[in-house]
Short mmCIF file of C-alpha atoms in Angstrom, two decimals:
data_model
loop_
_atom_site.label_atom_id
_atom_site.label_comp_id
_atom_site.label_asym_id
_atom_site.label_seq_id
_atom_site.Cartn_x
_atom_site.Cartn_y
_atom_site.Cartn_z
CA MET H 5 -7.14 -15.10 -24.20
CA SER H 6 -3.96 -15.00 -22.06
CA LEU H 7 -3.86 -12.52 -19.12
CA LYS H 8 -0.38 -11.70 -20.28
CA VAL H 9 -2.01 -8.82 -22.65
CA HIS H 10 -3.08 -7.08 -19.60
CA ILE H 11 0.33 -6.58 -18.15
CA HIS H 12 2.10 -3.33 -18.27
CA THR H 13 5.75 -4.06 -19.16
CA ASP H 14 6.81 -0.44 -18.08
CA ILE H 15 5.95 -1.18 -14.44
CA LEU H 16 7.10 -4.51 -14.07
CA PRO H 17 8.34 -5.61 -10.51
CA LYS H 18 12.20 -5.86 -10.72
CA HIS H 19 12.46 -8.82 -8.28
CA ILE H 20 9.87 -11.33 -7.74
CA ALA H 21 10.20 -13.83 -4.78
CA ILE H 22 7.98 -16.85 -4.45
CA ILE H 23 7.30 -19.14 -1.46
CA MET H 24 6.32 -22.41 -3.27
CA ASP H 25 4.22 -24.27 -1.05
CA GLY H 26 1.61 -26.91 -1.25
CA ASN H 27 3.55 -29.85 -2.83
CA GLY H 28 2.84 -32.33 -0.19
CA ARG H 29 -0.98 -31.30 0.37
CA TRP H 30 -1.40 -31.49 -3.77
CA ALA H 31 0.04 -35.10 -3.50
CA LYS H 32 -2.05 -36.06 -0.50
CA GLN H 33 -5.18 -35.08 -2.33
CA LYS H 34 -4.19 -37.41 -5.29
CA GLY H 35 -3.51 -40.25 -2.76
CA MET H 36 0.28 -40.10 -3.49
CA ILE H 37 3.17 -39.64 -1.26
CA ARG H 38 4.81 -36.16 -0.78
CA ALA H 39 7.83 -36.89 -3.18
CA PHE H 40 5.14 -37.07 -6.07
CA GLY H 41 4.07 -33.45 -5.41
CA HIS H 42 7.85 -32.16 -5.07
CA GLU H 43 8.44 -33.75 -8.75
CA ASN H 44 5.36 -32.33 -10.16
CA GLY H 45 6.27 -28.95 -8.46
CA THR H 46 9.43 -28.76 -10.69
CA LYS H 47 6.99 -28.24 -13.73
CA SER H 48 5.61 -25.14 -12.25
CA VAL H 49 9.21 -24.07 -11.62
CA ARG H 50 9.92 -24.25 -15.39
CA GLN H 51 6.69 -22.49 -16.43
CA VAL H 52 7.25 -19.51 -14.03
CA VAL H 53 10.97 -19.15 -14.98
CA GLU H 54 10.40 -19.02 -18.71
CA ALA H 55 7.41 -16.72 -18.39
CA SER H 56 9.19 -14.31 -16.10
CA ALA H 57 12.17 -14.32 -18.59
CA GLU H 58 9.66 -13.76 -21.46
CA LEU H 59 8.02 -10.99 -19.62
CA GLY H 60 11.48 -9.19 -18.60
CA ILE H 61 11.41 -9.89 -14.95
CA LEU H 62 15.20 -9.15 -13.97
CA ASN H 63 15.18 -11.00 -10.85
CA LEU H 64 13.32 -14.16 -9.68
CA THR H 65 14.10 -15.92 -6.30
CA LEU H 66 12.51 -19.20 -5.49
CA TYR H 67 12.26 -20.48 -1.95
CA ALA H 68 13.51 -24.05 -2.62
CA PHE H 69 14.57 -25.44 0.86
CA SER H 70 14.72 -23.73 4.22
CA THR H 71 16.86 -24.28 7.16
CA GLU H 72 13.84 -25.52 8.93
CA ASN H 73 13.39 -28.17 6.09
CA TRP H 74 16.16 -29.98 7.34
CA ASN H 75 14.02 -31.24 10.30
CA ARG H 76 11.62 -32.99 7.81
CA PRO H 77 11.61 -36.85 7.71
CA ARG H 78 15.07 -38.07 6.51
CA LEU H 79 13.61 -39.83 3.47
CA GLU H 80 11.78 -36.68 2.29
CA VAL H 81 15.03 -34.69 2.71
CA LYS H 82 17.00 -37.36 0.72
CA THR H 83 14.42 -37.13 -2.07
CA LEU H 84 14.36 -33.56 -2.31
CA MET H 85 18.01 -33.47 -2.49
CA LYS H 86 18.08 -36.09 -5.43
CA LEU H 87 15.35 -34.21 -7.06
CA LEU H 88 17.47 -30.94 -6.86
CA ILE H 89 20.21 -32.68 -8.52
CA SER H 90 18.23 -34.15 -11.29
CA SER H 91 16.35 -30.92 -11.99
CA LEU H 92 19.75 -28.85 -12.10
CA LYS H 93 20.83 -31.20 -14.64
CA LYS H 94 17.67 -31.33 -16.65
CA GLU H 95 17.09 -27.48 -16.47
CA ILE H 96 20.60 -26.24 -17.57
CA LYS H 97 19.53 -26.18 -21.18
CA THR H 98 16.35 -24.06 -20.41
CA LEU H 99 18.78 -21.70 -18.49
CA GLN H 100 21.07 -21.54 -21.47
CA ASP H 101 18.39 -21.21 -24.00
CA ASN H 102 16.73 -18.47 -22.11
CA ASP H 103 19.96 -16.65 -21.25
CA ILE H 104 19.17 -16.97 -17.51
CA ARG H 105 21.91 -16.75 -14.86
CA LEU H 106 21.40 -19.15 -11.84
CA THR H 107 22.74 -18.10 -8.54
CA ALA H 108 21.99 -19.42 -4.74
CA ILE H 109 21.80 -18.04 -1.51
CA GLY H 110 21.58 -19.76 2.10
CA ASN H 111 23.91 -21.77 4.15
CA LEU H 112 24.95 -23.93 1.31
CA ASN H 113 27.84 -25.62 3.25
CA MET H 114 24.96 -27.67 4.82
CA LEU H 115 24.12 -29.36 1.39
CA PRO H 116 25.29 -32.66 0.58
CA LYS H 117 28.48 -32.71 -1.24
CA LYS H 118 26.88 -34.01 -4.75
CA VAL H 119 24.14 -31.25 -4.52
CA HIS H 120 26.73 -28.57 -3.83
CA GLU H 121 29.05 -29.54 -6.71
CA GLU H 122 26.21 -29.90 -9.05
CA LEU H 123 24.94 -26.44 -8.06
CA LYS H 124 28.41 -24.76 -8.36
CA GLU H 125 28.62 -26.30 -11.94
CA VAL H 126 25.48 -24.82 -12.92
CA ILE H 127 26.15 -21.50 -11.56
CA ASN H 128 29.49 -21.23 -13.16
CA SER H 129 28.12 -22.46 -16.57
CA THR H 130 25.59 -19.70 -16.57
CA LYS H 131 27.40 -17.05 -14.83
CA ASN H 132 27.59 -14.81 -18.11
CA ASN H 133 23.94 -15.15 -18.82
CA SER H 134 22.30 -11.61 -18.59
CA ARG H 135 18.43 -11.69 -19.40
CA MET H 136 17.45 -12.78 -16.01
CA THR H 137 19.10 -13.78 -12.66
CA LEU H 138 17.28 -16.79 -11.15
CA THR H 139 18.00 -17.28 -7.42
CA LEU H 140 17.48 -20.61 -5.39
CA ALA H 141 17.11 -20.09 -1.78
CA LEU H 142 18.48 -23.55 -0.44
CA SER H 143 19.25 -24.13 3.18
CA TYR H 144 18.09 -20.45 3.53
CA GLY H 145 16.53 -18.77 6.63
CA SER H 146 16.50 -15.28 6.98
CA ARG H 147 17.18 -15.15 10.68
CA GLU H 148 20.23 -17.40 10.06
CA GLU H 149 21.22 -14.93 7.11
CA LEU H 150 20.78 -11.81 9.59
CA THR H 151 22.72 -13.67 12.42
CA HIS H 152 25.50 -14.33 9.81
CA ALA H 153 25.74 -10.76 8.53
CA ILE H 154 25.81 -9.32 12.27
CA LYS H 155 28.79 -11.88 12.99
CA GLU H 156 30.59 -10.54 9.97
CA ILE H 157 30.13 -6.92 10.68
CA THR H 158 30.90 -7.26 14.37
CA SER H 159 34.28 -9.12 13.59
CA LYS H 160 34.89 -6.11 11.05
CA VAL H 161 34.21 -3.51 13.80
CA LYS H 162 36.53 -5.51 16.31
CA ASN H 163 39.33 -5.34 13.60
CA ASN H 164 38.83 -1.71 12.78
CA ILE H 165 37.86 -2.49 9.35
CA ILE H 166 34.27 -0.74 9.90
CA SER H 167 33.63 1.86 12.56
CA ILE H 168 30.19 1.56 14.36
CA GLU H 169 29.28 5.15 13.30
CA ASN H 170 29.52 4.04 9.57
CA ILE H 171 27.20 0.99 9.94
CA ASP H 172 23.99 1.78 7.90
CA GLU H 173 21.54 0.03 5.55
CA SER H 174 24.01 -0.21 2.81
CA ILE H 175 26.63 -1.75 5.15
CA ILE H 176 24.07 -4.60 6.34
CA ASN H 177 22.99 -4.97 2.67
CA LYS H 178 26.52 -5.95 1.65
CA HIS H 179 26.88 -8.55 4.13
CA LEU H 180 23.70 -10.28 3.42
CA TYR H 181 23.41 -13.51 0.92
CA THR H 182 21.37 -11.30 -1.23
CA GLN H 183 24.00 -8.57 -1.49
CA ASN H 184 23.99 -8.61 -5.44
CA LEU H 185 20.04 -8.33 -5.69
CA PRO H 186 17.53 -5.58 -5.34
CA ASP H 187 14.98 -5.60 -2.59
CA VAL H 188 11.92 -7.71 -3.49
CA ASP H 189 9.04 -6.00 -5.08
CA LEU H 190 6.46 -8.75 -5.23
CA LEU H 191 6.39 -11.80 -2.71
CA ILE H 192 3.94 -14.49 -3.99
CA ARG H 193 3.07 -17.62 -1.62
CA THR H 194 0.83 -20.36 -3.02
CA SER H 195 -1.38 -22.86 -1.16
CA GLY H 196 -3.40 -20.54 0.85
CA GLU H 197 -1.05 -20.06 3.72
CA GLN H 198 -0.58 -16.43 4.66
CA ARG H 199 2.73 -16.06 6.46
CA ILE H 200 6.30 -15.29 5.49
CA SER H 201 8.16 -18.29 6.95
CA ASN H 202 11.57 -16.75 7.61
CA PHE H 203 12.07 -15.74 4.03
CA LEU H 204 13.87 -12.71 2.96
CA LEU H 205 12.71 -10.57 6.02
CA TRP H 206 15.07 -7.80 5.54
CA GLN H 207 14.45 -7.74 1.64
CA ILE H 208 10.79 -7.62 1.85
CA ALA H 209 10.54 -4.43 3.91
CA TYR H 210 8.37 -2.73 1.26
CA ALA H 211 7.27 -5.62 -0.98
CA GLU H 212 3.77 -6.22 -2.29
CA LEU H 213 2.42 -9.52 -0.79
CA TYR H 214 0.38 -11.78 -2.91
CA PHE H 215 -1.34 -15.00 -1.35
CA THR H 216 -3.16 -17.61 -3.64
CA GLU H 217 -4.98 -20.63 -2.68
CA VAL H 218 -3.36 -22.45 -5.82
CA LEU H 219 -1.07 -25.22 -4.64
CA TRP H 220 2.26 -25.00 -6.22
CA PRO H 221 2.28 -28.13 -8.63
CA ASP H 222 -0.98 -26.42 -10.19
CA PHE H 223 0.69 -22.90 -10.49
CA THR H 224 1.00 -21.86 -14.13
CA LYS H 225 2.16 -18.86 -16.09
CA GLU H 226 -1.25 -17.64 -16.00
CA ASP H 227 -1.21 -17.52 -12.05
CA LEU H 228 1.98 -15.53 -12.21
CA TYR H 229 0.46 -13.06 -14.63
CA LYS H 230 -2.54 -12.56 -11.97
CA ALA H 231 -0.05 -11.89 -9.40
CA ILE H 232 1.73 -9.34 -11.52
CA ILE H 233 -1.58 -7.72 -12.62
CA GLU H 234 -2.58 -7.27 -9.06
CA TYR H 235 0.97 -5.84 -8.10
CA GLN H 236 0.40 -3.42 -10.72
CA LYS H 237 -2.88 -2.18 -9.37
CA ARG H 238 -1.30 -1.26 -5.95
CA GLU H 239 -0.02 1.90 -5.11
CA ARG H 240 3.43 1.72 -3.56
CA ARG H 241 3.90 4.69 -1.25
CA PHE H 242 7.18 3.77 0.54
CA GLY H 243 5.89 5.72 3.56
CA LYS H 244 4.71 8.72 1.44
CA THR H 245 1.08 9.85 1.03
CA SER H 246 -0.76 9.44 -2.21
CA GLU H 247 -0.73 13.24 -2.90
CA GLN H 248 2.99 13.30 -2.44
CA LEU H 249 3.29 10.56 -5.08
CA SER H 250 0.95 12.41 -7.63
#
């Protein structure tokens, strides 16, 4: 029996973010090059996206390529960019069939022109879909995002658009790449690593963290269900006591 039946649909996380880790190690275990792992990782993406939409998850954010990933071997980066283009072309039907809107966050100007154009095309073609928002974090780094936000806010203060006294969390939120997304409720990381890796540092302030040993290409919808079931067992206090919640 699928674990899906154990999920309480009335307390689903509104926003799930996933650090998709372990493609390279998965390929190495099979005596293959890292690109083989990245290619097989796209199958897990499809499973998780479709399962999330079916459950009623409103927002899913996937860490697809970090600012630090630009430092990887040139051939691997080139392969990842090619894979991104082909995946976007292949998955547009899945997005449309499931009424999923695609968005992207990060320093997108660093992406190769072909990737950027393909990305904009898919984003535009799915902009009216409303069942779920799928966000790809591409050329994304949280410190870069926060630096970018600080520069924008500072410029507006300098030009008397914002007063220092009015700067609060909502002002900061409005200047982040994720300005149209709610805070993350559940952060999942695969492959056994237990760190955040510069991902959505502001947005995960009160997120529940879930780490699994499963390498990303082996991650299935059942693994997603496990993470959500674990999330639903936890008491989210947001600084309050258990007594206050009850």
